[in-house]
Structures are given as C-alpha cells and as structure tokens.
Amino acid sequence: MRILFTAAPGYGLMLPIVPLAWAARAAGHEILLATTAYMTKVAAESGLLVADVFPERDVGEDLVAGAAGRRPEAGDVPEGYWELVDAMRPFELFALAMTEGTVAAGRAFRPDLVVHCSDHVAGRLAAVALDTPALEVGNRVSWSTRDEGFRHGGNHGARTGLVPDDSPVVTALRARLGLGDREPELLARVDPRAPSMGGLAGEEPDAEDGVPWLPMRYVPYNGGATLPSWAMLRPARPRICLTLGTIAPLLPGGGGLGPLIEALSGLDADVVLADSETDLSLLGPLPENVHPAGFVPLSGILRDCSLVVHHGGSGTTAAALHHGVPQLIVPEGADNALCARRVVDRKVGLSLAPGAADVPSLRALAERLLGEEVFARTAAAVRDEMAAQPSPAAVVERVVADLARRPVRRP
C-alpha cells in the first residue's frame, strides 16, 4: 500500500508524525512525506522519502525574516504570499504555498491513503483533490479537533494553527482546484494525548460526523545524534534541561533566555542548555552549573532529568510527559499557553507568564518542582498512562485493515 504523509514545515509540526510513518514503513508500506523548507532535510535524515512541494523558497526563513521586519529578496511566489508573511500568518502561508505542490506530488505517487495533521490544510485539501481516503492525525498535546470550539478553525486559529474554513486562502484554493465544499473521506482521526490530559480512554465516534477517533501513544522523535558521554551517565545531583525550542531563539529578543539561566544558576543542580540557535556570547560568561550542549535530542537526555524548563512547545511538552519529567513553562506564542494550562491543570508542572518571569519567581517555582514530590509522582503517572495507549504500529494496523475492506481507488 502507498501512503502519502503530509506535514507543515516546522519541527513541532512534522516530527510528531515521524513515528507513525516509521510504523507504516516497518509494516511494509510504501511511504512518501510531502513537506517543504528545512523539514525536507530533517525528514530525510529520519529515514523517510520526501517530496519538496514548494522548492521555490524556504517559507520558514521568510517568516523569521518577516518577524524581524526584513523583506527577503523577492521571487516567484503565489499572489498574497508576502502579505501573509508580513502579517505573521504561517498556517495560511503554508496552505497557500504547499497545497498545489502536495496535490502534484500525490498524483505522481498515487497513494491509497493520505495522512494529514489536523493543522495542515494542504494535506486535507490534497486528499480531496486526489479523491483518496484520509487519516487525520493530531500532532499537538495542547488541543485536538475533538475539543469544543476547535473544529473548522473555531476561534482558536491564531493560537493553534487551525485555519478557518472560510479563510480567503482556502476559498481561493478550493476554487482553483475545483474542490467545491467537499471534504476528505476520513477513515479515522487520531488523538495522541493521554486520557487524563484530554485524550481518549478508547476508540469512540466523533460527536459531529461519527468518524472514529482512535487513541495513540505519543512517541517522541527529536532527531538523531551521537550522544555525549555525560548523557549516558546518571547525574550525581538533579539535572535540569533548559530549552526554548527551535523558533523562539530566532525571533527578536531570543525568548528571554537570560533570566532563566540566572534563575537556575542559583540551584544545587546541573543545567543542560539544549540550544543550537542562540548566540550565547551575547549572554556573557555562563554560570559554572550551566552547560551548553548545542543540539541534543530531548529523548537522549530527559530520562535522567529531574526538571525541564521550556517555552511550552507541544513537542517539548509531550516529550517531557513521555519521560515523566516535571515541567516549568514560560509560554511564548502559538499554542504554548494551552500546553502550559494542560500541564498545570494535571499537576505535572507549573507555569509563569513571560511578563512575570523575573529571576526570583522563576527560581522559586523551580525549587518547588524539585522539592515537592507530588509533581514527580504525577508526571510518572501520566508517563505510565501514555505507555498503556495503542502504539503507532497498532494504529497503522487498524486503519489499513479498515481501508482493505474498501475498494482501492487511484487518482
């Protein structure tokens, strides 16, 4: 069977579906991932075959430049492209840039199934254009289209990446591709969250259209690397992972790393700074207990961490949950505040708004998380809960069996 996976060009948007693609490939299916920009390289390094569906430009670099008030050198782009860059509307930009290329890649690949993330309009519209059954996969732990107000974009598009159905970008793409108001033939939707954090205890029909919702264990993939020797050793005192993800360090202001380092430097702990983007020379000499590690996959170090301090990215939040590590979140943009709310409500961590994130407050919360056993105990309970959910391989088996009972249609 041929399966076309589609994903937007962001680490936190594409990496969560890699284990599902691995599971499909391990089951013997032919896989192609349709994405663009730097994610083509990242996806290829994960072992997947990749189609670059918008090779004209790097949309990620254009967005970072736009956030800094710079207009990159113009090129041949769809009408409205630069307006979306200037307005910092990335998910509509991805739809505009990637949809037609994804359809073209699909027509060449001739898939039996299209897998698209809940926040990826290009994949959803491609499934319609290809007249191919689809699987919708949630790639966040902060929200799902099961949640009230999130279907069809709702009022949450700006924070979550859900583009409203009536977006002019989507309306124009539908007209250009002759799609009308048709939606994909969905075999199922997948919710990767733990049941106690909004997920599913078992399969259930969607309240709106009856399409099955399937639970799936979140398996973190953060890239591969040769681990430093210290990552293989149990630390002599608490180890704290500090990361601001891949986007915040590139934006103006750099995500507020300085106060975090100062706050954590006063603790009796070793702080691993997982950051390959920030120019650390701008921060001056680092404290003795802060160790810059550059890029290191979170899955390679969280096992022995007592705390992870981060920006609230969905992938970072989910990786910490998978490893049962308490979290301190200073949420930035996107859906980071939603992640923080989930973590605080479940008592697996604490959160502090950026405007209140001074050094004494940050240090006090970190001390609570290291000293109060309830956080580690609850984080371990969520870890065990996630481990009991169906694996990506089980989800692939379930969906393929359902598809095998239907007539195979090729575009």
mmCIF file with all atom_site columns, N, CA and C in Angstrom, residues 128-150:
data_model
loop_
_atom_site.group_PDB
_atom_site.id
_atom_site.type_symbol
_atom_site.label_atom_id
_atom_site.label_alt_id
_atom_site.label_comp_id
_atom_site.label_asym_id
_atom_site.label_entity_id
_atom_site.label_seq_id
_atom_site.pdbx_PDB_ins_code
_atom_site.Cartn_x
_atom_site.Cartn_y
_atom_site.Cartn_z
_atom_site.occupancy
_atom_site.B_iso_or_equiv
_atom_site.pdbx_formal_charge
_atom_site.auth_seq_id
_atom_site.auth_comp_id
_atom_site.auth_asym_id
_atom_site.auth_atom_id
_atom_site.pdbx_PDB_model_num
ATOM 1  N N  . VAL A 1 128 ? -8.745  15.584 -0.793 1.00 0.00 ? 128 VAL A N  1
ATOM 2  C CA . VAL A 1 128 ? -9.960  15.834 -1.572 1.00 0.00 ? 128 VAL A CA 1
ATOM 3  C C  . VAL A 1 128 ? -9.638  15.823 -3.058 1.00 0.00 ? 128 VAL A C  1
ATOM 4  N N  . ALA A 1 129 ? -8.591  16.557 -3.455 1.00 0.00 ? 129 ALA A N  1
ATOM 5  C CA . ALA A 1 129 ? -8.238  16.655 -4.870 1.00 0.00 ? 129 ALA A CA 1
ATOM 6  C C  . ALA A 1 129 ? -7.856  15.305 -5.459 1.00 0.00 ? 129 ALA A C  1
ATOM 7  N N  . LEU A 1 130 ? -7.217  14.463 -4.648 1.00 0.00 ? 130 LEU A N  1
ATOM 8  C CA . LEU A 1 130 ? -6.793  13.142 -5.115 1.00 0.00 ? 130 LEU A CA 1
ATOM 9  C C  . LEU A 1 130 ? -7.902  12.107 -5.020 1.00 0.00 ? 130 LEU A C  1
ATOM 10 N N  . ASP A 1 131 ? -9.020  12.485 -4.391 1.00 0.00 ? 131 ASP A N  1
ATOM 11 C CA . ASP A 1 131 ? -10.143 11.566 -4.169 1.00 0.00 ? 131 ASP A CA 1
ATOM 12 C C  . ASP A 1 131 ? -9.644  10.281 -3.491 1.00 0.00 ? 131 ASP A C  1
ATOM 13 N N  . THR A 1 132 ? -8.877  10.489 -2.418 1.00 0.00 ? 132 THR A N  1
ATOM 14 C CA . THR A 1 132 ? -8.228  9.392  -1.705 1.00 0.00 ? 132 THR A CA 1
ATOM 15 C C  . THR A 1 132 ? -8.633  9.414  -0.239 1.00 0.00 ? 132 THR A C  1
ATOM 16 N N  . PRO A 1 133 ? -8.956  8.264  0.358  1.00 0.00 ? 133 PRO A N  1
ATOM 17 C CA . PRO A 1 133 ? -9.283  8.237  1.786  1.00 0.00 ? 133 PRO A CA 1
ATOM 18 C C  . PRO A 1 133 ? -8.161  8.832  2.632  1.00 0.00 ? 133 PRO A C  1
ATOM 19 N N  . ALA A 1 134 ? -8.538  9.386  3.767  1.00 0.00 ? 134 ALA A N  1
ATOM 20 C CA . ALA A 1 134 ? -7.563  10.116 4.578  1.00 0.00 ? 134 ALA A CA 1
ATOM 21 C C  . ALA A 1 134 ? -7.638  9.699  6.038  1.00 0.00 ? 134 ALA A C  1
ATOM 22 N N  . LEU A 1 135 ? -6.547  9.936  6.733  1.00 0.00 ? 135 LEU A N  1
ATOM 23 C CA . LEU A 1 135 ? -6.451  9.783  8.180  1.00 0.00 ? 135 LEU A CA 1
ATOM 24 C C  . LEU A 1 135 ? -5.990  11.116 8.740  1.00 0.00 ? 135 LEU A C  1
ATOM 25 N N  . GLU A 1 136 ? -6.767  11.696 9.651  1.00 0.00 ? 136 GLU A N  1
ATOM 26 C CA . GLU A 1 136 ? -6.366  12.939 10.307 1.00 0.00 ? 136 GLU A CA 1
ATOM 27 C C  . GLU A 1 136 ? -5.648  12.608 11.609 1.00 0.00 ? 136 GLU A C  1
ATOM 28 N N  . VAL A 1 137 ? -4.461  13.174 11.785 1.00 0.00 ? 137 VAL A N  1
ATOM 29 C CA . VAL A 1 137 ? -3.649  12.883 12.960 1.00 0.00 ? 137 VAL A CA 1
ATOM 30 C C  . VAL A 1 137 ? -3.404  14.157 13.751 1.00 0.00 ? 137 VAL A C  1
ATOM 31 N N  . GLY A 1 138 ? -3.798  14.147 15.009 1.00 0.00 ? 138 GLY A N  1
ATOM 32 C CA . GLY A 1 138 ? -3.453  15.252 15.889 1.00 0.00 ? 138 GLY A CA 1
ATOM 33 C C  . GLY A 1 138 ? -1.964  15.236 16.174 1.00 0.00 ? 138 GLY A C  1
ATOM 34 N N  . ASN A 1 139 ? -1.317  16.383 16.029 1.00 0.00 ? 139 ASN A N  1
ATOM 35 C CA . ASN A 1 139 ? 0.127   16.450 16.278 1.00 0.00 ? 139 ASN A CA 1
ATOM 36 C C  . ASN A 1 139 ? 0.442   17.377 17.447 1.00 0.00 ? 139 ASN A C  1
ATOM 37 N N  . ARG A 1 140 ? -0.559  17.640 18.299 1.00 0.00 ? 140 ARG A N  1
ATOM 38 C CA . ARG A 1 140 ? -0.358  18.500 19.462 1.00 0.00 ? 140 ARG A CA 1
ATOM 39 C C  . ARG A 1 140 ? -0.869  17.773 20.712 1.00 0.00 ? 140 ARG A C  1
ATOM 40 N N  . VAL A 1 141 ? -0.326  18.159 21.865 1.00 0.00 ? 141 VAL A N  1
ATOM 41 C CA . VAL A 1 141 ? -0.868  17.667 23.122 1.00 0.00 ? 141 VAL A CA 1
ATOM 42 C C  . VAL A 1 141 ? -1.680  18.748 23.827 1.00 0.00 ? 141 VAL A C  1
ATOM 43 N N  . SER A 1 142 ? -1.746  19.930 23.225 1.00 0.00 ? 142 SER A N  1
ATOM 44 C CA . SER A 1 142 ? -2.476  21.036 23.836 1.00 0.00 ? 142 SER A CA 1
ATOM 45 C C  . SER A 1 142 ? -3.936  21.071 23.418 1.00 0.00 ? 142 SER A C  1
ATOM 46 N N  . TRP A 1 143 ? -4.256  20.560 22.226 1.00 0.00 ? 143 TRP A N  1
ATOM 47 C CA . TRP A 1 143 ? -5.627  20.639 21.723 1.00 0.00 ? 143 TRP A CA 1
ATOM 48 C C  . TRP A 1 143 ? -5.840  19.551 20.680 1.00 0.00 ? 143 TRP A C  1
ATOM 49 N N  . SER A 1 144 ? -7.095  19.352 20.355 1.00 0.00 ? 144 SER A N  1
ATOM 50 C CA . SER A 1 144 ? -7.494  18.409 19.312 1.00 0.00 ? 144 SER A CA 1
ATOM 51 C C  . SER A 1 144 ? -8.772  18.947 18.682 1.00 0.00 ? 144 SER A C  1
ATOM 52 N N  . THR A 1 145 ? -9.059  18.539 17.469 1.00 0.00 ? 145 THR A N  1
ATOM 53 C CA . THR A 1 145 ? -10.328 18.941 16.863 1.00 0.00 ? 145 THR A CA 1
ATOM 54 C C  . THR A 1 145 ? -11.511 18.228 17.519 1.00 0.00 ? 145 THR A C  1
ATOM 55 N N  . ARG A 1 146 ? -11.244 17.351 18.494 1.00 0.00 ? 146 ARG A N  1
ATOM 56 C CA . ARG A 1 146 ? -12.319 16.829 19.342 1.00 0.00 ? 146 ARG A CA 1
ATOM 57 C C  . ARG A 1 146 ? -12.815 17.888 20.313 1.00 0.00 ? 146 ARG A C  1
ATOM 58 N N  . ASP A 1 147 ? -11.953 18.835 20.665 1.00 0.00 ? 147 ASP A N  1
ATOM 59 C CA . ASP A 1 147 ? -12.274 19.803 21.697 1.00 0.00 ? 147 ASP A CA 1
ATOM 60 C C  . ASP A 1 147 ? -13.300 20.814 21.199 1.00 0.00 ? 147 ASP A C  1
ATOM 61 N N  . GLU A 1 148 ? -14.173 21.216 22.085 1.00 0.00 ? 148 GLU A N  1
ATOM 62 C CA . GLU A 1 148 ? -15.227 22.158 21.726 1.00 0.00 ? 148 GLU A CA 1
ATOM 63 C C  . GLU A 1 148 ? -14.617 23.470 21.239 1.00 0.00 ? 148 GLU A C  1
ATOM 64 N N  . GLY A 1 149 ? -15.105 23.947 20.100 1.00 0.00 ? 149 GLY A N  1
ATOM 65 C CA . GLY A 1 149 ? -14.643 25.213 19.556 1.00 0.00 ? 149 GLY A CA 1
ATOM 66 C C  . GLY A 1 149 ? -13.446 25.124 18.652 1.00 0.00 ? 149 GLY A C  1
ATOM 67 N N  . PHE A 1 150 ? -12.881 23.921 18.452 1.00 0.00 ? 150 PHE A N  1
ATOM 68 C CA . PHE A 1 150 ? -11.679 23.809 17.634 1.00 0.00 ? 150 PHE A CA 1
ATOM 69 C C  . PHE A 1 150 ? -11.963 23.284 16.224 1.00 0.00 ? 150 PHE A C  1
#
